[in-house]
mmCIF file of C-alpha atoms in Angstrom:
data_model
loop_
_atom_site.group_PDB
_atom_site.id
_atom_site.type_symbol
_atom_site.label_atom_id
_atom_site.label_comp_id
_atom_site.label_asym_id
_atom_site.label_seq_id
_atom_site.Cartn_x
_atom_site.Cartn_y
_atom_site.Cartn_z
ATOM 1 C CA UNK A 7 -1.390 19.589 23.094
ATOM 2 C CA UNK A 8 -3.233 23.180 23.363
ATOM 3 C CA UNK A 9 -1.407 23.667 19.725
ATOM 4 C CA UNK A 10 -2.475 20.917 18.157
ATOM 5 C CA UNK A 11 -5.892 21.287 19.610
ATOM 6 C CA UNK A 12 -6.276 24.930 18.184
ATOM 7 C CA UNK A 13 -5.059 23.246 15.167
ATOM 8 C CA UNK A 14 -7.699 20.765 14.715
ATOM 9 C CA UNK A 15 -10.400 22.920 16.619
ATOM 10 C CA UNK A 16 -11.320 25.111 14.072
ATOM 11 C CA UNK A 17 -14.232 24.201 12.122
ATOM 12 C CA UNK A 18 -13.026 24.206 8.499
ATOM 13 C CA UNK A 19 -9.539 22.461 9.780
ATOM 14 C CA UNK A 20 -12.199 19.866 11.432
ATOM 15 C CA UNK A 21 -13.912 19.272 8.203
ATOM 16 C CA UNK A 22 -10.969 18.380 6.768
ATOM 17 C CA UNK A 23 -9.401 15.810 9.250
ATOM 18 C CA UNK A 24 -13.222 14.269 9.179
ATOM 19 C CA UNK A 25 -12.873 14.127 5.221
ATOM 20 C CA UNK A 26 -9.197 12.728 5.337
ATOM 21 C CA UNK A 27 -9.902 9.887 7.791
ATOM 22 C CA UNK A 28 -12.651 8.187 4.810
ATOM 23 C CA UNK A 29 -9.138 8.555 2.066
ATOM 24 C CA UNK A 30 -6.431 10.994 0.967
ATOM 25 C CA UNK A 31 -7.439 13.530 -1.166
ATOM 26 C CA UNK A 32 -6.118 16.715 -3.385
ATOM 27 C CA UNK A 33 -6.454 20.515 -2.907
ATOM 28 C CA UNK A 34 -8.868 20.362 -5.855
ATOM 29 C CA UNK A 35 -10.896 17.854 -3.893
ATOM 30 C CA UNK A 36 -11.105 19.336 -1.049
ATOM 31 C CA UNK A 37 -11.842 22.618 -2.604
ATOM 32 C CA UNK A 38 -14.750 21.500 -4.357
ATOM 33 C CA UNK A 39 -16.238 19.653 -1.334
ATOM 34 C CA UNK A 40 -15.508 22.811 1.144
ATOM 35 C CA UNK A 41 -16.637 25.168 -1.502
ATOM 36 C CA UNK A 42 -14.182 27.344 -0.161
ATOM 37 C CA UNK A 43 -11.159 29.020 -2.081
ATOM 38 C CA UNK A 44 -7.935 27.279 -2.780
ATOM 39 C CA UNK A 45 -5.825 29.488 -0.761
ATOM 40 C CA UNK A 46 -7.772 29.310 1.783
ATOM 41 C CA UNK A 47 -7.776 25.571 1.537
ATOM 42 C CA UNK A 48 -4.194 25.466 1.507
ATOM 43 C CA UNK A 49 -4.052 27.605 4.450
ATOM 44 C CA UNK A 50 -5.430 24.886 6.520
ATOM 45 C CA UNK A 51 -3.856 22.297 4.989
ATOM 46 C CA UNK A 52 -0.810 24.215 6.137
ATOM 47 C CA UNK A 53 -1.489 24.391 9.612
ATOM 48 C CA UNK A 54 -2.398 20.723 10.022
ATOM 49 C CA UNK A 55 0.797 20.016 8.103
ATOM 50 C CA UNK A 56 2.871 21.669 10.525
ATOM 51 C CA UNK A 57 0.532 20.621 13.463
ATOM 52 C CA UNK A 58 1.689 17.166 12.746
ATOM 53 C CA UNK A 59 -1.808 16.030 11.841
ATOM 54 C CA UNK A 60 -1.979 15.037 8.385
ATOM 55 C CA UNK A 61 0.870 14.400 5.426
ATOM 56 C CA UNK A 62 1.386 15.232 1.930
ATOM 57 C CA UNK A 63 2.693 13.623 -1.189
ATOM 58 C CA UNK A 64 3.417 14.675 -4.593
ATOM 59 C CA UNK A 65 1.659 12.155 -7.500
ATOM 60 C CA UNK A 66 3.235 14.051 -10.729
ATOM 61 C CA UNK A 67 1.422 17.458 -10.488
ATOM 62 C CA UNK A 68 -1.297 16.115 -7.910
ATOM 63 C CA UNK A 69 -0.596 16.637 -3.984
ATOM 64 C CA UNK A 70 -2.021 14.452 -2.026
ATOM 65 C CA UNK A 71 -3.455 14.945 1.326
ATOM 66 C CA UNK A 72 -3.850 11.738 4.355
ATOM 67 C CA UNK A 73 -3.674 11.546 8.061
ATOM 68 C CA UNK A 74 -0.529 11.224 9.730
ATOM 69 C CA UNK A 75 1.631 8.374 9.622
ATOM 70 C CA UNK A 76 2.662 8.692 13.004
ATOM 71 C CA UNK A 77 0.852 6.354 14.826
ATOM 72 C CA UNK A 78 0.086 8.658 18.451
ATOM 73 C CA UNK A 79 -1.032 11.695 15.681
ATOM 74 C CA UNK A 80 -3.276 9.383 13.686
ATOM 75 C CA UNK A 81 -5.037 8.077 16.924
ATOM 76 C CA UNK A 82 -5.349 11.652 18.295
ATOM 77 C CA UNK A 83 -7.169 12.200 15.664
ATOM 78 C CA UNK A 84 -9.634 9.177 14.562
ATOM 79 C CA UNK A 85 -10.307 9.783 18.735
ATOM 80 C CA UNK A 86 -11.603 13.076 17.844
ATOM 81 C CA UNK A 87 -13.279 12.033 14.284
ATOM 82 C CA UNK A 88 -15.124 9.578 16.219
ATOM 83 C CA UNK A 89 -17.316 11.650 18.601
ATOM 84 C CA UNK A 90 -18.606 13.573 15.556
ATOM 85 C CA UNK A 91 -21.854 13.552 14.885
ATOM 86 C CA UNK A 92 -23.001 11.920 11.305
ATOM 87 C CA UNK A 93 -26.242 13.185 11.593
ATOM 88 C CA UNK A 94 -24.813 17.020 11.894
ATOM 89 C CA UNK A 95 -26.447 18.787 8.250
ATOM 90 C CA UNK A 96 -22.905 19.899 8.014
ATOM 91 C CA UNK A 97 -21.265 16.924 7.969
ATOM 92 C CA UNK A 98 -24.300 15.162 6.048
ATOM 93 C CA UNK A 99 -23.615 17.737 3.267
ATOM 94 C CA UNK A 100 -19.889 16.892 3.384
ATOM 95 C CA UNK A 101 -19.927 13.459 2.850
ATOM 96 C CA UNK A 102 -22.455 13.211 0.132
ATOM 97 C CA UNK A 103 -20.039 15.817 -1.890
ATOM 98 C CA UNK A 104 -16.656 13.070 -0.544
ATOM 99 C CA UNK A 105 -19.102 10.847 -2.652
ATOM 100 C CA UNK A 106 -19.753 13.032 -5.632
ATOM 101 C CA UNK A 107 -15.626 13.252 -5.928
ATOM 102 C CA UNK A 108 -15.340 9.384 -5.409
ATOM 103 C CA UNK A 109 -17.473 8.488 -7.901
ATOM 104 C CA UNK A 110 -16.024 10.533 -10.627
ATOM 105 C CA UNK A 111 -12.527 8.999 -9.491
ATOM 106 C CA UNK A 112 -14.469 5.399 -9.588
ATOM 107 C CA UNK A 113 -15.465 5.971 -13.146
ATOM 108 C CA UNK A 114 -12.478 7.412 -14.066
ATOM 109 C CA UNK A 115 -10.561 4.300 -13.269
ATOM 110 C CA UNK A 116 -13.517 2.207 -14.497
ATOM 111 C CA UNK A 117 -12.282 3.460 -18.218
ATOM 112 C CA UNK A 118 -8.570 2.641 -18.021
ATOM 113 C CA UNK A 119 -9.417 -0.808 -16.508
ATOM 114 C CA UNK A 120 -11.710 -1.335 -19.309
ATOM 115 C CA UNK A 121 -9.481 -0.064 -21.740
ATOM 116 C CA UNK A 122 -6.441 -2.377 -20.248
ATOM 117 C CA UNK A 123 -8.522 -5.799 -19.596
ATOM 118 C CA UNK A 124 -8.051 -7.730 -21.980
ATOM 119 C CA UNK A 125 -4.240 -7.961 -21.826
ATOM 120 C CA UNK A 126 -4.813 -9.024 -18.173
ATOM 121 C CA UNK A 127 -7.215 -11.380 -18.736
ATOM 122 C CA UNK A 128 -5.338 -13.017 -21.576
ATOM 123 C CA UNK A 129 -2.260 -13.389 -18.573
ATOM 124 C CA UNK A 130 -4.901 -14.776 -16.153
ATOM 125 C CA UNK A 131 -5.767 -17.584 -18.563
ATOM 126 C CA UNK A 132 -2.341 -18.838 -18.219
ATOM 127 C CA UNK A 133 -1.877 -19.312 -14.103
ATOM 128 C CA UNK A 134 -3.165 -20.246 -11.773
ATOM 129 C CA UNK A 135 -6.739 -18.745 -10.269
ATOM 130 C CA UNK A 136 -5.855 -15.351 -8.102
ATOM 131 C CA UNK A 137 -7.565 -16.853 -5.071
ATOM 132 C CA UNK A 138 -5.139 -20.220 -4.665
ATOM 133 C CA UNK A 139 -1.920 -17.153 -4.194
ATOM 134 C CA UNK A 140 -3.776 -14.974 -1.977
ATOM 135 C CA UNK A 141 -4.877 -18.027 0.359
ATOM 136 C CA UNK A 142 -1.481 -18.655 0.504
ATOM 137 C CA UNK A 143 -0.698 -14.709 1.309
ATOM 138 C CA UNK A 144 -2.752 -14.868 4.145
ATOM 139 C CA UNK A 145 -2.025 -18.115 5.769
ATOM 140 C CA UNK A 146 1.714 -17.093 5.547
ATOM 141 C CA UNK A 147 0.718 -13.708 7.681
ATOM 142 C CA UNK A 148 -0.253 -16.090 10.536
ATOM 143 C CA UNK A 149 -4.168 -14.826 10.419
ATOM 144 C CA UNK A 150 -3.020 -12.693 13.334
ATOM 145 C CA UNK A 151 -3.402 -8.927 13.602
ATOM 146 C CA UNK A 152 -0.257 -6.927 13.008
ATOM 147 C CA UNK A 153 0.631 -2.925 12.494
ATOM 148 C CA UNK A 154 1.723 -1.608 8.964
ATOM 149 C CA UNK A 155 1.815 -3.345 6.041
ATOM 150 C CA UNK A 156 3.989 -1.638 2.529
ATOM 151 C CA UNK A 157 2.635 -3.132 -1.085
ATOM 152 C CA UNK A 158 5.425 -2.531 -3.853
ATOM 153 C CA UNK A 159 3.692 -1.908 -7.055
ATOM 154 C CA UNK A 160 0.456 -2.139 -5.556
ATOM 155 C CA UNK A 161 -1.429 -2.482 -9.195
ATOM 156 C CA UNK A 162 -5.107 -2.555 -8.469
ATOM 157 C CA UNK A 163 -4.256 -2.596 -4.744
ATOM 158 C CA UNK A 164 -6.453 -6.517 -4.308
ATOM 159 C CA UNK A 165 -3.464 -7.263 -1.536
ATOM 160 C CA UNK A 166 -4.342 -4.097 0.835
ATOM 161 C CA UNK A 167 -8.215 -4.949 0.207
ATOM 162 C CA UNK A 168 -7.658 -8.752 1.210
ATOM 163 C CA UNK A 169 -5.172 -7.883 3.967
ATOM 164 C CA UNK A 170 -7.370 -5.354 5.414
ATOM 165 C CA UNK A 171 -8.781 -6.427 8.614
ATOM 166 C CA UNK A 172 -5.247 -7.475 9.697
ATOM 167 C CA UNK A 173 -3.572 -4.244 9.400
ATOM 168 C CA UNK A 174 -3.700 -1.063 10.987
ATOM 169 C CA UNK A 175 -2.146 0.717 8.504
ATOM 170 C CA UNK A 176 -0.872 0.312 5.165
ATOM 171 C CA UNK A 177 0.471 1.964 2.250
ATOM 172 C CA UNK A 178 0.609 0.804 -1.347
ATOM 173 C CA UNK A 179 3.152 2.086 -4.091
ATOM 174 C CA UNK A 180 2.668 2.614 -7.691
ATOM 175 C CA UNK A 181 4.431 4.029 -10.425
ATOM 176 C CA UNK A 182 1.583 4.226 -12.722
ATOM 177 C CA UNK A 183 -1.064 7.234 -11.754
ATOM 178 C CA UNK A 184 -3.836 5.144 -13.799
ATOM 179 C CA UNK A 185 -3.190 2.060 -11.891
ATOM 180 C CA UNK A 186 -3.300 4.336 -8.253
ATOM 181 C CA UNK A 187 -6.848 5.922 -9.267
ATOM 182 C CA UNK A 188 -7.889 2.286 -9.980
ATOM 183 C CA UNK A 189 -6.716 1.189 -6.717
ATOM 184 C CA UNK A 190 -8.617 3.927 -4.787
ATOM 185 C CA UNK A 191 -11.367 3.237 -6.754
ATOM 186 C CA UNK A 192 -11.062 -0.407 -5.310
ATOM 187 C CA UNK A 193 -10.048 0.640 -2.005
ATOM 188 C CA UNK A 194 -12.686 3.289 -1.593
ATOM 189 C CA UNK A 195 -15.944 0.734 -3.179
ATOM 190 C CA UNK A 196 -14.209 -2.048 -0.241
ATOM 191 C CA UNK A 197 -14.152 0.303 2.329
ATOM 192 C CA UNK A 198 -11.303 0.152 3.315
ATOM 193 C CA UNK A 199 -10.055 3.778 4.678
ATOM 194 C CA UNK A 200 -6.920 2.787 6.787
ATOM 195 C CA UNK A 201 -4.680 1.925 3.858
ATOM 196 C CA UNK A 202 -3.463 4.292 1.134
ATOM 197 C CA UNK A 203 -1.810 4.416 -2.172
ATOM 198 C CA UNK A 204 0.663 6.672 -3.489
ATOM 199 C CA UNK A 205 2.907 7.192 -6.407
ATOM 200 C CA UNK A 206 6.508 5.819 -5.425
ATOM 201 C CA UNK A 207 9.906 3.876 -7.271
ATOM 202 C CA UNK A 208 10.369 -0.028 -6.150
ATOM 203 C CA UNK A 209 14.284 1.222 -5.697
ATOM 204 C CA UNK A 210 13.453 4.066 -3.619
ATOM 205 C CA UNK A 211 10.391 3.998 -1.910
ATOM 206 C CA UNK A 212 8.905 6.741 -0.423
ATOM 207 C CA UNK A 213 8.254 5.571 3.240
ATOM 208 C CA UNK A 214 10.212 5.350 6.558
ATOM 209 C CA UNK A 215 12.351 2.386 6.825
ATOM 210 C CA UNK A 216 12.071 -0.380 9.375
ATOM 211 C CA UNK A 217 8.293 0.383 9.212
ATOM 212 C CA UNK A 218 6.559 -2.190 8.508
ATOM 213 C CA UNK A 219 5.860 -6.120 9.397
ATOM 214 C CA UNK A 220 4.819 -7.393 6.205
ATOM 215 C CA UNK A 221 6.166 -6.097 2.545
ATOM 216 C CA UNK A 222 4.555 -7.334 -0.533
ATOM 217 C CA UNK A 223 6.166 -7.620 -4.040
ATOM 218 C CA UNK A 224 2.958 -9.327 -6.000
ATOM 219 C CA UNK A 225 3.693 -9.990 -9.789
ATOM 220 C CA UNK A 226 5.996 -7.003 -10.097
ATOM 221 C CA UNK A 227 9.639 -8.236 -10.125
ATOM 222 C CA UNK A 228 9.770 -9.593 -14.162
ATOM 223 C CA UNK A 229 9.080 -6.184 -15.047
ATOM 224 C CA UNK A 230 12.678 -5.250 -13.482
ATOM 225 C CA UNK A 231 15.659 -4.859 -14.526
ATOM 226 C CA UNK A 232 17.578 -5.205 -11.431
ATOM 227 C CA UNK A 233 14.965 -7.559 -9.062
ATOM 228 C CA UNK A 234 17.633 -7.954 -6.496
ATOM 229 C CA UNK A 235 18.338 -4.400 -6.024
ATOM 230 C CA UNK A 236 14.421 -4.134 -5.498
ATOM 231 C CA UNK A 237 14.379 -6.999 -3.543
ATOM 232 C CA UNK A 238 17.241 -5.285 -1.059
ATOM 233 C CA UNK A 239 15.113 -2.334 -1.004
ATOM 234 C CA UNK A 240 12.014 -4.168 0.514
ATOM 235 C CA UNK A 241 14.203 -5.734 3.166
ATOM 236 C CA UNK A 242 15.407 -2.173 4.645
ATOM 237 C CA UNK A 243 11.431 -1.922 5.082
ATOM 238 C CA UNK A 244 10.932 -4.157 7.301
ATOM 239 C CA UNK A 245 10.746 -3.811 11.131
ATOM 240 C CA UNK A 246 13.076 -6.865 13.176
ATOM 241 C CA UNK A 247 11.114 -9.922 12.638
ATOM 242 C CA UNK A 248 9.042 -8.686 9.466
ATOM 243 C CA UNK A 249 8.227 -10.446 6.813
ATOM 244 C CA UNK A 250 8.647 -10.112 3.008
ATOM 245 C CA UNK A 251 6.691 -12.233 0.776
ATOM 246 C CA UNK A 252 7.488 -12.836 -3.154
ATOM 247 C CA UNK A 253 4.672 -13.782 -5.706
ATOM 248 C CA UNK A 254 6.057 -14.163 -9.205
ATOM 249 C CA UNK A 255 6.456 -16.626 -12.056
ATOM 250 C CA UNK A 256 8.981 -19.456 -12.028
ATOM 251 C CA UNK A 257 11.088 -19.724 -15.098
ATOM 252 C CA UNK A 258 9.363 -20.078 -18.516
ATOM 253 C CA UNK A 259 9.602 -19.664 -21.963
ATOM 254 C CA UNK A 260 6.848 -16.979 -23.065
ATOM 255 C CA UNK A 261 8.408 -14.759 -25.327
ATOM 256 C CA UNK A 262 5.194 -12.878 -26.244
ATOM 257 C CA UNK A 263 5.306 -11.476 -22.849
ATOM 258 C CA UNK A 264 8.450 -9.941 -23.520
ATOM 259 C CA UNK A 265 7.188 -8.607 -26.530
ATOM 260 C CA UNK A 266 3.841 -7.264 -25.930
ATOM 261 C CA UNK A 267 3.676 -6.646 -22.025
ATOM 262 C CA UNK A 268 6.913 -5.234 -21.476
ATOM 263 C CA UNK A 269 8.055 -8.095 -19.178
ATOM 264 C CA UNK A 270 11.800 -7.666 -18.415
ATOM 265 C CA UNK A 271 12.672 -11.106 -17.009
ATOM 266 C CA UNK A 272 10.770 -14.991 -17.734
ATOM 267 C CA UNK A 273 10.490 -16.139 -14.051
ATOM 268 C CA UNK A 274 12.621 -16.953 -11.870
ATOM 269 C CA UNK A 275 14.282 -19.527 -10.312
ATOM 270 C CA UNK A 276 13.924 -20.545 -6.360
ATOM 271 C CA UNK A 277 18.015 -20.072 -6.416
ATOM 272 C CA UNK A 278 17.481 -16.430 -8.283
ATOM 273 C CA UNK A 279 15.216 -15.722 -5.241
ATOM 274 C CA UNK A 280 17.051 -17.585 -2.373
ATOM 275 C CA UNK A 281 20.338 -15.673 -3.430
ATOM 276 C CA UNK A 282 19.067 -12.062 -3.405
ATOM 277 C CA UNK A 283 16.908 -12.818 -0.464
ATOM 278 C CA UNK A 284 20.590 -13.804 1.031
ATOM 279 C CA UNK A 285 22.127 -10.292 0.092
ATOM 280 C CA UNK A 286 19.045 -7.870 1.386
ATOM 281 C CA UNK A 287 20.174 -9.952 4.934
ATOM 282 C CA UNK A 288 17.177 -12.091 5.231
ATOM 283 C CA UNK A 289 16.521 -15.625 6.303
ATOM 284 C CA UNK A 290 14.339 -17.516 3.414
ATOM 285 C CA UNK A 291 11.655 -19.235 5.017
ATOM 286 C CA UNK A 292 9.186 -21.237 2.347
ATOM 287 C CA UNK A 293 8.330 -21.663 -0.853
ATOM 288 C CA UNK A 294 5.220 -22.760 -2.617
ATOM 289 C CA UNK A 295 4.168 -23.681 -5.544
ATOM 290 C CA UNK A 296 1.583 -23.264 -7.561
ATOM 291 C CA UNK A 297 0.678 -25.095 -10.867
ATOM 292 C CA UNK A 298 -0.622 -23.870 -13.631
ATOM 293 C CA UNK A 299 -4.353 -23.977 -14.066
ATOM 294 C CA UNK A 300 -3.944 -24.553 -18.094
ATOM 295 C CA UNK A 301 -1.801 -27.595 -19.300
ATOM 296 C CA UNK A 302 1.538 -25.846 -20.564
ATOM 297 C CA UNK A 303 0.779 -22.806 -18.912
ATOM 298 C CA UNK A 304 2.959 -20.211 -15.851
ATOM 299 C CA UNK A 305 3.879 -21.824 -12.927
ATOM 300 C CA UNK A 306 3.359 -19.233 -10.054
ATOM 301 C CA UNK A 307 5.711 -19.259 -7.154
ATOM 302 C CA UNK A 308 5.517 -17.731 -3.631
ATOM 303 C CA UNK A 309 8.893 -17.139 -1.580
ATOM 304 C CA UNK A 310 8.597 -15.707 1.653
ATOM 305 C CA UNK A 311 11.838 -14.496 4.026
ATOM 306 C CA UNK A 312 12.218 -12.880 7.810
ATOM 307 C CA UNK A 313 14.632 -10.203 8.865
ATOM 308 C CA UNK A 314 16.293 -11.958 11.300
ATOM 309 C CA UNK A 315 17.100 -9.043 13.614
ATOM 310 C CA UNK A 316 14.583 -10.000 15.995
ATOM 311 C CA UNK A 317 15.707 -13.911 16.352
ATOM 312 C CA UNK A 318 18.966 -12.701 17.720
ATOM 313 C CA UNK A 319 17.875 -10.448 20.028
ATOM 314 C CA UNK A 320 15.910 -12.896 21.644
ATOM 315 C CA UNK A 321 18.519 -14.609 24.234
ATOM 316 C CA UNK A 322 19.247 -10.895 25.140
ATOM 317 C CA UNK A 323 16.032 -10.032 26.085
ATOM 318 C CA UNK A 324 15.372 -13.205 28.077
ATOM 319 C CA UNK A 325 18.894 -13.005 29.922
ATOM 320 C CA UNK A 326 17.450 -8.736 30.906
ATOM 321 C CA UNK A 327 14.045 -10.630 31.704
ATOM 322 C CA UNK A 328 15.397 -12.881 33.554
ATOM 323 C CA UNK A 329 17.769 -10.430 35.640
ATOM 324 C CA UNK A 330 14.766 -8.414 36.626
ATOM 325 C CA UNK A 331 12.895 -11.172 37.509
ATOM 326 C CA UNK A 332 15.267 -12.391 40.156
#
């Protein structure tokens, strides 16, 4: 405790944990908001690392910079963050130059979403509204607060923003480093400073396994070309009990999205889904439907499944409750 203390006592080291608990951030970031040196910068940034206080991750040639995923690290430190004074001229200065960086990274991602709109937009007009799917999301999380949450190809990142005051903390993966700056963009304009996104493979993701209670795969799988090996993948995520939840198209015959948006698979059927669900160990648990909004348009489907690890641990643990009891 006196070494992590020393670690996060001194005053530039302190800047940084205050600047990393509002989003992760690079060297060059923190550089310019600091206006100190980068090997300086680094220097700290080395020290926390090994202090167990903050994490890093590589984004091509960008490292990245966050609190701690360990849960006990990451409240030692928000503990601390908290009793700072926001009035302090120091810390005043600081966060109007966090802003300064954010907006340039909000305009940034304003021009690639701009540039890439219409394509969207011309998928939108085909299924069903966004907000039918993601009233569905969140009545199949139970409305109930729950601990970490992973997003595979998180896109603009909407599901962390929706799913944000259920989580404590959440992470969202991306292959695309356009897509990430326009999810932080998102994040950062929502507020929401408890979830990050990173760079990261659907077949290898980048983050502990049995981790997290709910895993998202939203509109990502008919770019695959092996959906059940990413589907397996997203089960080893989950904690005993956790839940994965599916939102793609059901089979259909729209060969221009083949053609001009680089989708690898038309749909899928609830059998498709039921089987590879089956393989990655998990228990299927609903399906919905959604219809299209356009006549002749994509039918949208959301499957759902539950590692079953903690439904068979259950009679265990009420047999050892029960023995203690008497």
């Amino acid at each position: 405790m006196v070494d992590t203390l020393k670690a996060a006592g001194e005053s530039s080291r302190f800047r940084i944990l205050v600047l990393l608990s509002r989003g992760d951030l690079t060297v060059s970031d923190l550089t310019s908001i600091l206006n100190q040196s980068q090997p300086r910068v680094s220097r700290h940034l080395k020290l926390l690392l090994e202090a167990g206080l903050i994490g890093r991750y590589q984004e091509g040639s960008w490292a990245f910079f966050r609190l701690s995923d360990n849960d006990s690290a990451r409240e030692f430190v928000l503990g601390l963050v908290g009793r700072v004074d926001a009035a302090d001229p120091l810390v005043l200065r600081d966060m109007e130059r966090l802003e300064a960086v954010k907006r340039k990274n909000r305009e940034r991602a304003a021009e690639y979403f701009s540039a890439n709109a219409a394509q969207w937009d011309q998928l939108r007009a085909l299924h069903v509204p966004d907000d039918a799917v993601e009233s569905a999301l969140l009545k199949l999380a139970g409305g109930t607060p729950f601990n970490a949450m992973l997003d595979l190809g998180t896109g603009t990142g909407r599901l962390l923003e929706i799913f944000a005051p259920w989580y404590r903390r959440a992470v969202g993966l991306d292959m695309s480093r356009e897509m990430l700056s326009v999810a932080r963009a998102n994040l950062d304009k929502a507020g929401v400073a408890h979830a990050q996104v990173r760079q990261g493979d659907i077949y290898a993701p980048p983050v502990d396994r049995d981790a997290f209670d709910l895993v998202t795969i939203h509109q990502v799988l008919h770019y695959l070309d092996n959906p059940g090996f990413a589907i397996a993948e997203a089960a080893r995520m989950l904690r005993p009990g956790g839940r994965l939840a599916i939102v793609d198209f059901a089979p259909h015959d729209f060969e221009f999205l083949r053609e001009e948006q680089a989708h690898a698979r038309l749909g899928f059927s609830d059998r498709q889904i039921a089987d590879w669900m089956k393989e990655a160990g998990l228990e299927q648990e609903e399906t919905v439907t959604f219809a299209p909004s356009v006549e002749g348009g994509l039918t949208v489907k959301l499957w759902s499944g539950r590692d079953p690890r903690i439904l068979l641990a259950h009679p265990t643990q009420e047999r050892r409750l029960a023995t203690e009891t008497a």
